[in-house]
Short mmCIF file of C-alpha atoms in Angstrom, two decimals:
data_model
loop_
_atom_site.label_atom_id
_atom_site.label_comp_id
_atom_site.label_asym_id
_atom_site.label_seq_id
_atom_site.Cartn_x
_atom_site.Cartn_y
_atom_site.Cartn_z
CA MET A 1 30.81 -10.81 -5.81
CA GLY A 2 31.63 -8.23 -3.04
CA ARG A 3 33.16 -5.05 -4.43
CA GLY A 4 33.79 -4.37 -8.06
CA LYS A 5 37.12 -3.66 -9.67
CA GLU A 6 36.76 0.05 -8.98
CA GLU A 7 36.03 1.66 -5.63
CA VAL A 8 33.24 4.21 -6.14
CA SER A 9 32.02 6.74 -3.58
CA CYS A 10 28.63 8.29 -4.36
CA PHE A 11 29.03 12.02 -3.54
CA ARG A 12 28.19 15.18 -5.31
CA GLY A 13 30.91 17.78 -5.81
CA GLU A 14 30.38 21.52 -5.49
CA ASN A 15 29.60 21.75 -9.20
CA GLY A 16 26.98 18.98 -8.88
CA SER A 17 29.06 16.31 -10.65
CA ASP A 18 29.77 12.90 -9.19
CA ILE A 19 33.06 12.65 -7.28
CA GLN A 20 34.66 9.33 -8.05
CA ASN A 21 38.14 8.16 -7.12
CA PRO A 22 38.59 4.60 -8.33
CA GLY A 23 42.13 4.35 -7.08
CA ARG A 24 41.51 4.88 -3.38
CA HIS A 25 39.25 3.42 -0.72
CA PRO A 26 36.16 5.61 -0.04
CA LEU A 27 36.99 5.98 3.65
CA THR A 28 40.50 7.27 2.86
CA TRP A 29 39.19 9.65 0.21
CA TRP A 30 36.42 10.88 2.52
CA SER A 31 38.91 11.72 5.32
CA ALA A 32 41.04 13.81 2.96
CA HIS A 33 37.97 15.46 1.45
CA ARG A 34 36.57 16.45 4.88
CA LYS A 35 39.98 17.72 6.07
CA LYS A 36 40.15 20.00 3.04
CA GLN A 37 36.64 21.34 3.72
CA LEU A 38 37.45 21.96 7.41
CA ASN A 39 40.61 23.94 6.54
CA LYS A 40 38.62 26.02 4.09
CA SER A 41 35.94 26.66 6.71
CA ARG A 42 38.53 27.82 9.31
CA LYS A 43 40.20 30.18 6.85
CA GLU A 44 36.84 31.78 6.04
CA SER A 45 36.03 32.10 9.73
CA PHE A 46 39.21 34.17 10.33
CA GLY A 47 38.75 36.61 7.46
CA GLY A 48 39.96 34.46 4.62
CA PRO A 49 38.79 34.95 1.06
CA ARG A 50 35.15 34.17 0.34
CA ASP A 51 33.15 33.81 -2.85
CA SER A 52 31.00 36.76 -3.82
CA ASP A 53 27.89 34.64 -3.14
CA ALA A 54 28.94 33.60 0.36
CA LYS A 55 27.33 36.58 2.06
CA ASN A 56 23.99 35.98 0.34
CA LYS A 57 24.13 32.32 1.19
CA ARG A 58 24.87 33.09 4.84
CA ASN A 59 21.88 35.41 5.09
CA ALA A 60 19.51 32.96 3.36
CA PRO A 61 17.27 30.77 5.58
CA PRO A 62 19.10 27.50 6.33
CA ASN A 63 17.68 24.19 5.16
CA PHE A 64 18.20 20.67 6.49
CA ALA A 65 21.10 20.00 4.15
CA THR A 66 23.09 23.06 5.21
CA ILE A 67 22.42 22.40 8.89
CA ALA A 68 23.71 18.87 8.51
CA GLN A 69 26.81 20.09 6.66
CA GLY A 70 27.46 22.63 9.45
CA PHE A 71 27.26 19.85 12.00
CA GLU A 72 29.78 17.89 9.96
CA GLY A 73 32.25 20.75 10.06
CA ALA A 74 31.96 20.94 13.87
CA PHE A 75 31.65 17.33 14.92
CA GLY A 76 33.27 15.26 12.19
CA ASN A 77 32.14 11.66 12.19
CA VAL A 78 29.10 12.31 14.44
CA ALA A 79 27.84 14.85 11.96
CA SER A 80 28.11 12.27 9.18
CA CYS A 81 25.48 10.20 10.94
CA VAL A 82 23.25 13.30 11.42
CA SER A 83 23.60 14.12 7.76
CA ALA A 84 22.69 10.57 6.86
CA VAL A 85 19.47 10.80 8.88
CA LEU A 86 18.48 14.29 7.66
CA LEU A 87 19.23 13.58 4.03
CA GLY A 88 17.59 10.18 4.14
CA LYS A 89 20.67 8.23 2.97
CA PRO A 90 24.21 7.35 4.10
CA SER A 91 27.00 9.92 3.67
CA PHE A 92 28.56 7.66 1.05
CA VAL A 93 27.76 4.25 -0.28
CA GLU A 94 29.66 1.73 -2.31
CA PRO A 95 27.19 -0.35 -4.38
CA LEU A 96 27.66 -4.12 -4.25
CA ASP A 97 26.61 -6.59 -6.92
CA VAL A 98 23.87 -8.17 -4.78
CA PHE A 99 20.16 -7.32 -4.77
CA THR A 100 17.11 -8.26 -2.74
CA LYS A 101 13.34 -7.77 -2.83
CA ARG A 102 11.45 -6.48 0.18
CA GLY A 103 7.83 -5.42 0.21
CA GLY A 104 7.67 -5.68 -3.58
CA ARG A 105 10.62 -3.27 -4.09
CA LYS A 106 14.04 -4.05 -5.49
CA LEU A 107 16.89 -3.00 -3.17
CA GLN A 108 20.65 -3.12 -3.68
CA TYR A 109 23.19 -3.98 -1.01
CA ALA A 110 25.78 -1.27 -0.38
CA TRP A 111 28.65 -0.52 2.01
CA ASP A 112 28.22 2.76 3.91
CA GLY A 113 31.56 2.72 5.68
CA LYS A 114 30.29 0.90 8.78
CA ARG A 115 28.01 -1.89 7.64
CA ILE A 116 26.30 -3.46 4.65
CA ARG A 117 22.80 -2.11 4.05
CA ALA A 118 19.97 -2.76 1.59
CA ILE A 119 19.22 0.59 -0.09
CA SER A 120 16.88 1.67 -2.85
CA CYS A 121 18.57 1.67 -6.24
CA ASP A 122 17.05 5.10 -6.91
CA ASP A 123 18.57 6.39 -3.68
CA ILE A 124 22.02 5.24 -4.79
CA ASN A 125 21.78 6.61 -8.33
CA ASN A 126 19.91 9.84 -7.59
CA PRO A 127 20.69 11.49 -4.24
CA GLN A 128 18.60 14.63 -4.84
CA SER A 129 16.43 15.56 -1.86
CA SER A 130 13.16 15.66 -3.80
CA ARG A 131 13.86 12.25 -5.26
CA ARG A 132 14.70 10.89 -1.81
CA LEU A 133 11.39 12.21 -0.48
CA VAL A 134 9.54 10.31 -3.20
CA THR A 135 11.67 7.24 -2.49
CA ASN A 136 10.95 7.38 1.25
CA ALA A 137 7.22 7.76 0.56
CA SER A 138 7.48 4.79 -1.77
CA MET A 139 9.17 2.79 0.98
CA VAL A 140 6.31 3.59 3.38
CA GLY A 141 3.85 2.39 0.74
CA SER A 142 5.88 -0.78 0.27
CA HIS A 143 5.83 -1.50 4.00
CA LEU A 144 2.06 -0.99 4.09
CA ARG A 145 1.61 -3.33 1.14
CA ALA A 146 3.78 -5.92 2.86
CA ALA A 147 1.66 -5.61 6.02
CA PHE A 148 -1.70 -6.08 4.31
CA LEU A 149 -0.99 -7.94 1.04
CA PRO A 150 0.98 -11.09 0.19
CA ASN A 151 3.75 -11.21 -2.39
CA ALA A 152 2.22 -11.25 -5.87
CA SER A 153 4.26 -14.28 -6.91
CA SER A 154 2.96 -16.35 -3.98
CA VAL A 155 -0.75 -16.20 -4.89
CA SER A 156 -2.88 -17.03 -7.90
CA ASN A 157 -4.19 -14.30 -10.18
CA ASP A 158 -7.79 -14.59 -8.98
CA TYR A 159 -6.75 -13.63 -5.42
CA TRP A 160 -6.70 -9.89 -6.19
CA GLU A 161 -10.22 -9.79 -7.59
CA PHE A 162 -11.37 -11.90 -4.65
CA ILE A 163 -9.97 -9.62 -1.92
CA LYS A 164 -11.43 -6.55 -3.62
CA TRP A 165 -14.97 -7.92 -3.33
CA ARG A 166 -14.27 -9.75 -0.06
CA ASN A 167 -13.28 -6.56 1.72
CA CYS A 168 -16.17 -4.69 0.12
CA GLN A 169 -18.57 -7.32 1.45
CA ARG A 170 -16.81 -7.19 4.81
CA PHE A 171 -17.45 -3.46 5.03
CA TRP A 172 -21.18 -3.80 4.43
CA GLY A 173 -21.44 -6.88 6.65
CA THR A 174 -19.66 -5.12 9.50
CA SER A 175 -21.90 -2.10 9.06
CA LEU A 176 -24.93 -4.38 9.35
CA LYS A 177 -23.57 -5.95 12.50
CA LEU A 178 -22.84 -2.56 14.07
CA LEU A 179 -26.32 -1.32 13.27
CA GLY A 180 -27.80 -4.51 14.73
CA THR A 181 -25.74 -4.25 17.91
CA GLN A 182 -26.73 -0.62 18.29
CA SER A 183 -30.41 -1.59 17.96
CA LEU A 184 -30.05 -4.43 20.48
CA LEU A 185 -28.46 -2.13 23.04
CA MET A 186 -31.22 0.37 22.47
CA ALA A 187 -33.84 -2.35 22.98
CA LEU A 188 -32.01 -3.58 26.07
CA GLY A 189 -32.08 -0.07 27.51
CA ILE A 190 -35.78 0.28 26.81
CA GLY A 191 -36.48 -3.07 28.47
CA ALA A 192 -34.32 -2.17 31.44
CA LYS A 193 -36.72 0.61 32.33
CA LYS A 194 -39.33 -2.02 33.12
CA SER A 195 -37.10 -4.73 34.58
CA LEU A 196 -33.98 -5.20 36.63
CA THR A 197 -30.57 -4.70 35.06
CA ALA A 198 -29.61 -8.22 36.13
CA SER A 199 -32.50 -9.57 34.07
CA ALA A 200 -31.21 -7.75 30.99
CA ALA A 201 -27.75 -9.24 31.55
CA ILE A 202 -29.24 -12.74 31.85
CA ASN A 203 -31.09 -12.23 28.55
CA TRP A 204 -27.82 -11.28 26.86
CA MET A 205 -26.02 -14.35 28.24
CA LEU A 206 -28.84 -16.65 27.14
CA ARG A 207 -28.57 -15.17 23.65
CA ASP A 208 -24.82 -15.87 23.49
CA GLY A 209 -25.26 -19.36 24.93
CA LEU A 210 -27.73 -20.31 22.22
CA GLY A 211 -25.32 -19.05 19.58
CA ARG A 212 -22.53 -21.30 20.87
CA VAL A 213 -24.79 -24.34 20.80
CA VAL A 214 -25.78 -23.59 17.19
CA ARG A 215 -22.14 -23.21 16.16
CA MET A 216 -21.34 -26.62 17.61
CA VAL A 217 -24.29 -28.28 15.83
CA VAL A 218 -23.50 -26.71 12.46
CA ALA A 219 -19.81 -27.66 12.65
CA ALA A 220 -20.66 -31.27 13.55
CA LYS A 221 -23.42 -31.78 10.97
CA TYR A 222 -22.24 -29.84 7.93
CA GLY A 223 -18.48 -29.66 8.36
CA GLN A 224 -17.77 -32.32 5.73
CA SER A 225 -19.99 -30.60 3.16
CA PHE A 226 -18.11 -27.29 3.38
CA ASP A 227 -15.13 -28.68 1.46
CA SER A 228 -17.23 -30.06 -1.37
CA ASP A 229 -19.45 -27.02 -1.87
CA LEU A 230 -17.89 -24.03 -0.14
CA LYS A 231 -19.21 -21.41 -2.57
CA ARG A 232 -22.84 -22.28 -1.94
CA ALA A 233 -22.14 -22.56 1.79
CA ARG A 234 -20.67 -19.06 1.98
CA LEU A 235 -23.45 -17.48 -0.08
CA LYS A 236 -26.19 -19.14 1.97
CA ALA A 237 -24.47 -18.12 5.19
CA THR A 238 -24.26 -14.49 4.06
CA VAL A 239 -27.93 -14.41 3.07
CA LEU A 240 -28.87 -15.98 6.40
CA PHE A 241 -26.78 -13.42 8.31
CA THR A 242 -28.32 -10.55 6.36
CA ALA A 243 -31.87 -11.81 6.93
CA THR A 244 -31.50 -12.53 10.64
CA THR A 245 -29.86 -9.16 11.31
CA ALA A 246 -33.27 -7.66 10.51
CA PHE A 247 -34.53 -9.05 13.84
CA GLU A 248 -31.91 -6.98 15.66
CA ILE A 249 -32.88 -3.87 13.71
CA ILE A 250 -36.55 -4.13 14.75
CA ALA A 251 -35.76 -5.07 18.37
CA PRO A 252 -36.20 -1.49 19.73
CA SER A 253 -39.79 -1.52 18.49
CA PHE A 254 -40.52 -4.75 20.39
CA PRO A 255 -38.53 -4.58 23.65
CA LYS A 256 -40.74 -7.24 25.30
CA TYR A 257 -39.44 -9.81 22.81
CA PHE A 258 -35.79 -8.87 23.14
CA LEU A 259 -34.59 -12.39 24.00
CA LEU A 260 -36.50 -14.01 21.12
CA LEU A 261 -35.38 -11.48 18.50
CA ALA A 262 -31.78 -11.41 19.74
CA SER A 263 -31.60 -15.21 19.81
CA ILE A 264 -32.89 -15.57 16.24
CA SER A 265 -30.33 -13.04 15.07
CA ASN A 266 -27.53 -14.72 17.00
CA VAL A 267 -28.36 -18.07 15.39
CA GLY A 268 -27.79 -16.54 11.95
CA GLN A 269 -24.54 -14.96 13.06
CA ALA A 270 -23.34 -18.23 14.60
CA VAL A 271 -24.02 -20.18 11.40
CA THR A 272 -22.28 -17.52 9.32
CA LEU A 273 -19.22 -17.41 11.58
CA THR A 274 -18.87 -21.20 11.59
CA THR A 275 -19.21 -21.36 7.81
CA TYR A 276 -16.66 -18.62 7.14
CA VAL A 277 -14.11 -19.96 9.61
CA SER A 278 -14.50 -23.50 8.23
CA THR A 279 -14.13 -22.54 4.57
CA SER A 280 -11.31 -20.00 4.92
CA PRO A 281 -8.46 -22.58 4.97
CA ALA A 282 -9.76 -24.15 1.74
CA LEU A 283 -9.78 -20.75 0.04
CA ALA A 284 -6.29 -19.92 1.32
CA SER A 285 -5.05 -23.25 0.00
CA ASN A 286 -6.62 -22.51 -3.38
CA PHE A 287 -4.94 -19.10 -3.65
CA SER A 288 -1.56 -20.19 -2.28
CA ARG A 289 1.19 -20.94 -4.77
CA LYS A 290 4.13 -21.32 -2.37
CA GLY A 291 2.57 -22.99 0.65
CA ASN A 292 2.05 -19.61 2.37
CA ILE A 293 -1.38 -20.47 3.82
CA ALA A 294 -0.60 -19.01 7.25
CA ASP A 295 0.65 -15.78 5.65
CA LEU A 296 -2.55 -15.44 3.60
CA THR A 297 -4.63 -16.02 6.72
CA ALA A 298 -2.68 -13.36 8.62
CA LYS A 299 -3.01 -10.87 5.76
CA SER A 300 -6.74 -11.58 5.62
CA GLN A 301 -7.08 -10.80 9.33
CA ALA A 302 -5.13 -7.55 8.89
CA GLN A 303 -7.38 -6.51 6.00
CA HIS A 304 -10.49 -7.33 8.02
CA MET A 305 -9.33 -5.28 10.99
CA LEU A 306 -8.67 -2.30 8.72
CA VAL A 307 -12.04 -2.58 6.96
CA ASP A 308 -13.85 -3.10 10.29
CA SER A 309 -12.23 0.05 11.68
CA ILE A 310 -13.31 2.07 8.64
CA ALA A 311 -16.86 0.73 8.92
CA LEU A 312 -16.92 1.52 12.64
CA GLY A 313 -15.81 5.09 12.02
CA ILE A 314 -18.39 5.68 9.29
CA VAL A 315 -21.29 4.10 11.18
CA ALA A 316 -20.37 5.98 14.37
CA SER A 317 -20.23 9.26 12.44
CA LEU A 318 -23.59 8.67 10.78
CA THR A 319 -25.10 7.66 14.11
CA HIS A 320 -23.94 10.96 15.56
CA VAL A 321 -25.40 12.86 12.60
CA PHE A 322 -28.78 11.13 13.04
CA ARG A 323 -28.66 11.12 16.83
CA HIS A 324 -32.03 12.81 17.08
CA THR A 325 -33.70 9.88 15.24
CA PRO A 326 -31.84 6.84 16.66
CA ARG A 327 -34.51 4.32 15.62
CA VAL A 328 -34.98 5.60 12.09
CA PHE A 329 -31.33 5.50 11.00
CA PRO A 330 -30.81 1.69 11.40
CA LEU A 331 -34.14 0.99 9.67
CA ALA A 332 -33.22 3.24 6.74
CA ALA A 333 -29.65 1.96 6.42
CA TYR A 334 -30.50 -1.74 6.65
CA PRO A 335 -31.86 -2.25 3.08
CA VAL A 336 -28.83 -0.56 1.55
CA CYS A 337 -26.29 -2.51 3.62
CA ALA A 338 -28.14 -5.81 3.11
CA ALA A 339 -28.36 -5.43 -0.68
CA MET A 340 -24.71 -4.39 -1.02
CA SER A 341 -23.53 -7.24 1.21
CA VAL A 342 -25.29 -9.91 -0.87
CA LEU A 343 -24.22 -8.30 -4.15
CA CYS A 344 -20.57 -8.14 -3.08
CA VAL A 345 -20.49 -11.73 -1.83
CA ARG A 346 -21.83 -12.93 -5.19
CA ARG A 347 -19.07 -11.07 -7.01
CA GLU A 348 -16.55 -12.34 -4.48
CA LEU A 349 -17.52 -15.99 -5.01
CA ARG A 350 -17.74 -15.62 -8.78
CA SER A 351 -14.14 -14.36 -8.85
CA ILE A 352 -12.79 -17.50 -7.11
CA GLU A 353 -11.32 -20.00 -9.57
CA LEU A 354 -11.53 -23.20 -7.56
CA ARG A 355 -9.15 -25.80 -8.91
CA THR A 356 -10.45 -28.58 -6.71
CA LEU A 357 -13.26 -30.78 -7.99
CA ASN A 358 -16.61 -31.79 -6.57
CA SER A 359 -19.32 -34.00 -8.02
CA GLU A 360 -20.99 -31.04 -9.76
CA ARG A 361 -17.87 -29.79 -11.55
CA LEU A 362 -16.70 -33.29 -12.31
CA GLY A 363 -20.10 -34.16 -13.80
CA VAL A 364 -19.99 -31.19 -16.18
CA LEU A 365 -16.43 -32.06 -17.24
CA ALA A 366 -17.35 -35.74 -17.74
CA GLU A 367 -20.25 -34.74 -19.99
CA GLN A 368 -17.94 -32.55 -22.06
CA TRP A 369 -15.27 -35.23 -22.34
CA VAL A 370 -17.72 -37.99 -23.36
CA GLY A 371 -19.27 -35.65 -25.94
CA GLY A 372 -15.88 -34.89 -27.47
CA GLU A 373 -15.92 -31.25 -26.36
CA LYS A 374 -12.98 -29.31 -24.95
CA ILE A 375 -12.76 -29.59 -21.15
CA MET A 376 -13.21 -26.27 -19.36
CA VAL A 377 -10.39 -24.83 -17.29
CA PRO A 378 -11.10 -23.56 -13.73
CA LYS A 379 -11.51 -19.94 -14.87
CA GLU A 380 -14.22 -20.90 -17.36
CA MET A 381 -15.99 -23.07 -14.81
CA SER A 382 -16.08 -20.26 -12.24
CA LYS A 383 -18.11 -18.13 -14.65
CA ILE A 384 -20.91 -20.64 -15.20
CA GLU A 385 -21.19 -22.73 -12.02
CA LYS A 386 -24.30 -22.09 -9.98
CA LEU A 387 -24.05 -20.48 -6.57
CA TRP A 388 -27.63 -21.20 -5.52
CA GLY A 389 -30.23 -23.88 -6.17
CA GLU A 390 -29.83 -27.20 -7.96
CA PRO A 391 -26.34 -28.26 -9.09
CA LEU A 392 -25.27 -27.30 -12.57
CA SER A 393 -25.79 -30.10 -15.09
CA GLN A 394 -25.80 -30.29 -18.86
CA TRP A 395 -27.45 -33.68 -18.81
CA SER A 396 -30.73 -33.59 -20.66
CA GLY A 397 -31.81 -37.25 -20.73
CA VAL A 398 -30.81 -38.82 -17.42
CA ARG A 399 -30.77 -37.26 -13.97
CA MET A 400 -28.33 -38.54 -11.33
CA GLU A 401 -28.86 -39.02 -7.61
CA ILE A 402 -26.19 -40.09 -5.12
CA GLY A 403 -27.29 -41.49 -1.78
CA PRO A 404 -27.43 -44.56 0.47
CA LEU A 405 -27.80 -48.09 -0.89
CA GLU A 406 -31.49 -48.41 0.06
CA ASN A 407 -32.29 -45.71 -2.52
CA VAL A 408 -30.86 -47.91 -5.29
CA VAL A 409 -32.40 -51.33 -4.53
CA SER A 410 -35.65 -52.42 -2.96
CA THR A 411 -35.28 -56.23 -2.60
CA PRO A 412 -32.48 -58.61 -1.52
CA VAL A 413 -32.48 -60.24 -4.98
CA GLU A 414 -32.01 -56.90 -6.69
CA MET A 415 -29.20 -56.02 -4.29
CA GLU A 416 -27.40 -59.30 -4.99
CA GLU A 417 -27.66 -58.82 -8.76
CA LEU A 418 -26.42 -55.23 -8.56
CA LEU A 419 -23.42 -56.06 -6.35
CA LEU A 420 -22.52 -58.97 -8.65
CA ARG A 421 -22.63 -56.69 -11.69
CA HIS A 422 -20.33 -54.18 -9.95
CA GLN A 423 -18.01 -56.76 -8.42
CA GLY A 424 -14.64 -55.08 -7.85
CA ASP A 425 -16.14 -51.58 -8.05
CA ASN A 426 -16.55 -49.15 -5.21
CA TYR A 427 -19.98 -48.07 -6.41
CA VAL A 428 -23.26 -49.39 -7.79
CA VAL A 429 -25.58 -47.76 -10.35
CA GLY A 430 -29.27 -48.49 -10.65
CA PHE A 431 -31.91 -47.08 -12.95
CA ARG A 432 -35.31 -45.69 -12.10
CA ASP A 433 -37.91 -45.06 -14.80
CA GLY A 434 -40.35 -42.22 -14.66
CA GLU A 435 -41.12 -38.86 -16.14
CA LYS A 436 -37.44 -38.04 -15.72
CA PRO A 437 -35.23 -41.20 -15.97
CA THR A 438 -32.80 -41.27 -13.05
CA ALA A 439 -29.47 -43.03 -12.54
CA VAL A 440 -29.37 -43.81 -8.82
CA VAL A 441 -25.84 -44.17 -7.44
CA SER A 442 -24.50 -45.40 -4.13
CA LEU A 443 -20.79 -45.14 -3.34
CA SER A 444 -18.77 -47.46 -1.18
CA GLN A 445 -17.36 -45.77 1.89
CA LYS A 446 -13.94 -46.66 0.47
CA ALA A 447 -14.56 -44.72 -2.76
CA GLU A 448 -11.88 -42.34 -4.06
CA LEU A 449 -11.54 -39.93 -6.98
CA GLU A 450 -11.10 -42.76 -9.51
CA ASP A 451 -14.42 -44.27 -8.45
CA MET A 452 -16.26 -40.95 -8.68
CA ALA A 453 -14.75 -40.29 -12.12
CA THR A 454 -15.86 -43.77 -13.25
CA VAL A 455 -19.39 -43.18 -11.92
CA LEU A 456 -19.76 -39.87 -13.73
CA LEU A 457 -18.38 -41.26 -17.00
CA HIS A 458 -20.81 -44.16 -16.58
CA VAL A 459 -23.81 -41.84 -16.21
CA ALA A 460 -22.60 -39.41 -18.91
CA ARG A 461 -22.28 -42.26 -21.39
CA LEU A 462 -25.70 -43.60 -20.42
CA ASN A 463 -27.20 -40.13 -20.94
CA GLN A 464 -25.52 -39.80 -24.35
CA MET A 465 -26.55 -43.21 -25.71
CA LEU A 466 -29.88 -43.71 -23.92
CA ALA A 467 -32.00 -43.44 -27.08
CA SER A 468 -29.90 -46.03 -28.93
CA TYR A 469 -30.24 -48.81 -26.31
CA SER A 470 -32.99 -51.39 -26.66
CA ASN A 471 -33.44 -51.61 -22.86
CA LYS A 472 -32.01 -50.09 -19.73
CA ASN A 473 -29.96 -53.16 -18.75
CA GLU A 474 -28.09 -53.04 -22.05
CA GLY A 475 -27.42 -49.36 -21.53
CA LEU A 476 -26.11 -49.91 -17.99
CA ARG A 477 -23.75 -52.68 -19.15
CA ASP A 478 -22.39 -50.75 -22.14
CA SER A 479 -21.84 -47.53 -20.22
CA HIS A 480 -20.20 -49.50 -17.40
CA VAL A 481 -17.65 -51.01 -19.79
CA PHE A 482 -16.97 -47.60 -21.35
CA ALA A 483 -16.37 -45.97 -17.97
CA LYS A 484 -13.99 -48.69 -16.73
CA LYS A 485 -11.99 -48.47 -19.93
CA ASN A 486 -11.60 -44.67 -20.10
CA TYR A 487 -11.54 -43.25 -16.57
CA LYS A 488 -7.71 -43.02 -16.46
CA LYS A 489 -7.64 -41.04 -19.72
CA PHE A 490 -10.28 -38.74 -18.32
CA ILE A 491 -8.27 -38.07 -15.15
CA ARG A 492 -5.15 -37.31 -17.21
CA ALA A 493 -7.17 -34.81 -19.27
CA LEU A 494 -8.33 -33.13 -16.05
CA ASN A 495 -4.74 -32.72 -14.83
CA GLU A 496 -3.68 -31.28 -18.18
CA HIS A 497 -6.36 -28.60 -17.91
CA GLY A 498 -5.24 -27.40 -14.47
CA TRP A 499 -7.62 -29.33 -12.19
CA VAL A 500 -6.48 -30.69 -8.83
CA THR A 501 -7.72 -34.28 -8.81
CA ASN A 502 -6.47 -35.50 -5.48
CA PRO A 503 -7.82 -35.48 -2.85
CA PHE A 504 -11.49 -35.45 -3.85
CA PRO A 505 -13.88 -33.83 -1.34
CA PHE A 506 -16.94 -36.05 -0.86
CA SER A 507 -20.01 -34.48 0.73
CA SER A 508 -21.70 -36.04 3.75
CA THR A 509 -24.53 -37.27 1.48
CA GLU A 510 -22.10 -38.92 -0.92
CA ARG A 511 -20.45 -40.71 2.00
CA GLN A 512 -23.75 -42.32 3.08
CA GLY A 513 -22.95 -45.41 1.07
CA TYR A 514 -22.28 -49.03 1.88
CA LEU A 515 -19.41 -51.10 3.21
CA LEU A 516 -18.74 -54.75 2.31
CA ASP A 517 -16.89 -57.11 4.64
#
């Protein structure tokens, strides 16, 4: 590796051509070359012959290159370093056959006479000043990209669409929060005219205290559900935040109710913060392709700080513009910011191609597989899955409910028969007649992905063949046999289509099952 067969020094001669001396070391050649230039300079200084253009050149305004070359004539090796800084590259470089990538740019290692450096390939091949200026600007852009964005090869393709809408939503959400805080401070100032300042401070502390309690409750009660349905959780949290911020906006009009309005708003913000913090690791894991979850989290924080700063600057500027109507501006801006925030979060969530499964996605895929259709890949699923309301289902005949065992059976005899029928299974399936026939499922607390896949194949088969069965018991038995026989093939098909099948995130409701001794 190291140096090639020929020693090459990357200089430009007086006629603009490359000076190359393959037979000698660059340092040796450079010493001789500089000695020749110094002798020529001394001769000219003492009345020696000059070119006809020398006088014009001497009278022309100096540029950085000529200044650096003058320093070289006076100070030798020190001037070489000055020239390297002013010209943006080493005085000479010997390219080596080793490359690296930094900040998304390809660099080549080179020897500059003192040490090995990683230098832009363009800088080595084209030492013109204008080109170096473009190269240096490109390097600044590369460093900025490295500071705010991960390496393209370390994330999935859907990450870029996600961060576009995520940061857009962050801008509008931050603007909402700033407007709300401004309104709260205004209301606090109005209330302070009629009460002690200490009372206003106590109101603010009570507001924050309630928010911390709410965060603790939400994390304890719904934490397990965030993994299984994080898209719905994030959308609901954003809508809640947007709605409750309205109470901050109207607070200046009702200063007597400052504590009530501020507390309601803080509850929404606490729920939103808990939801976003809880679901962020799952999203980072979904986007990561090289285990760089911490790097993605850090880049996300850097992006958020940049967007927050931009939002702060814009809101502060607009507040100054409308300083004569301080109450009107937040009221007028709120509908725009609220609508854009919700719109952006919908686009953000729609762009995420979750590769992990939950009962909703797995149910749709089971229905497709049983019906002989092609299983959707994650990208196709992200376009059709519902972000609000009832879970997506293609089942037309039988509805499915998953819950505790008491929802499936009503008598001890019925429980004994059901457990005997599902002996060796980690689930039981019952059937409830009515206007909409329902397969009622209860999972063992030991259930895993294989059990959930079997359950959903069981119900999908029952839904497909319901009309052909003479009675419900026959249908339950036949679909049970089908599911036990084919669940491994179904899981293999899921893996082949890019789905992550293990581990399977059960919701808190799905875990409210039974446990046998």
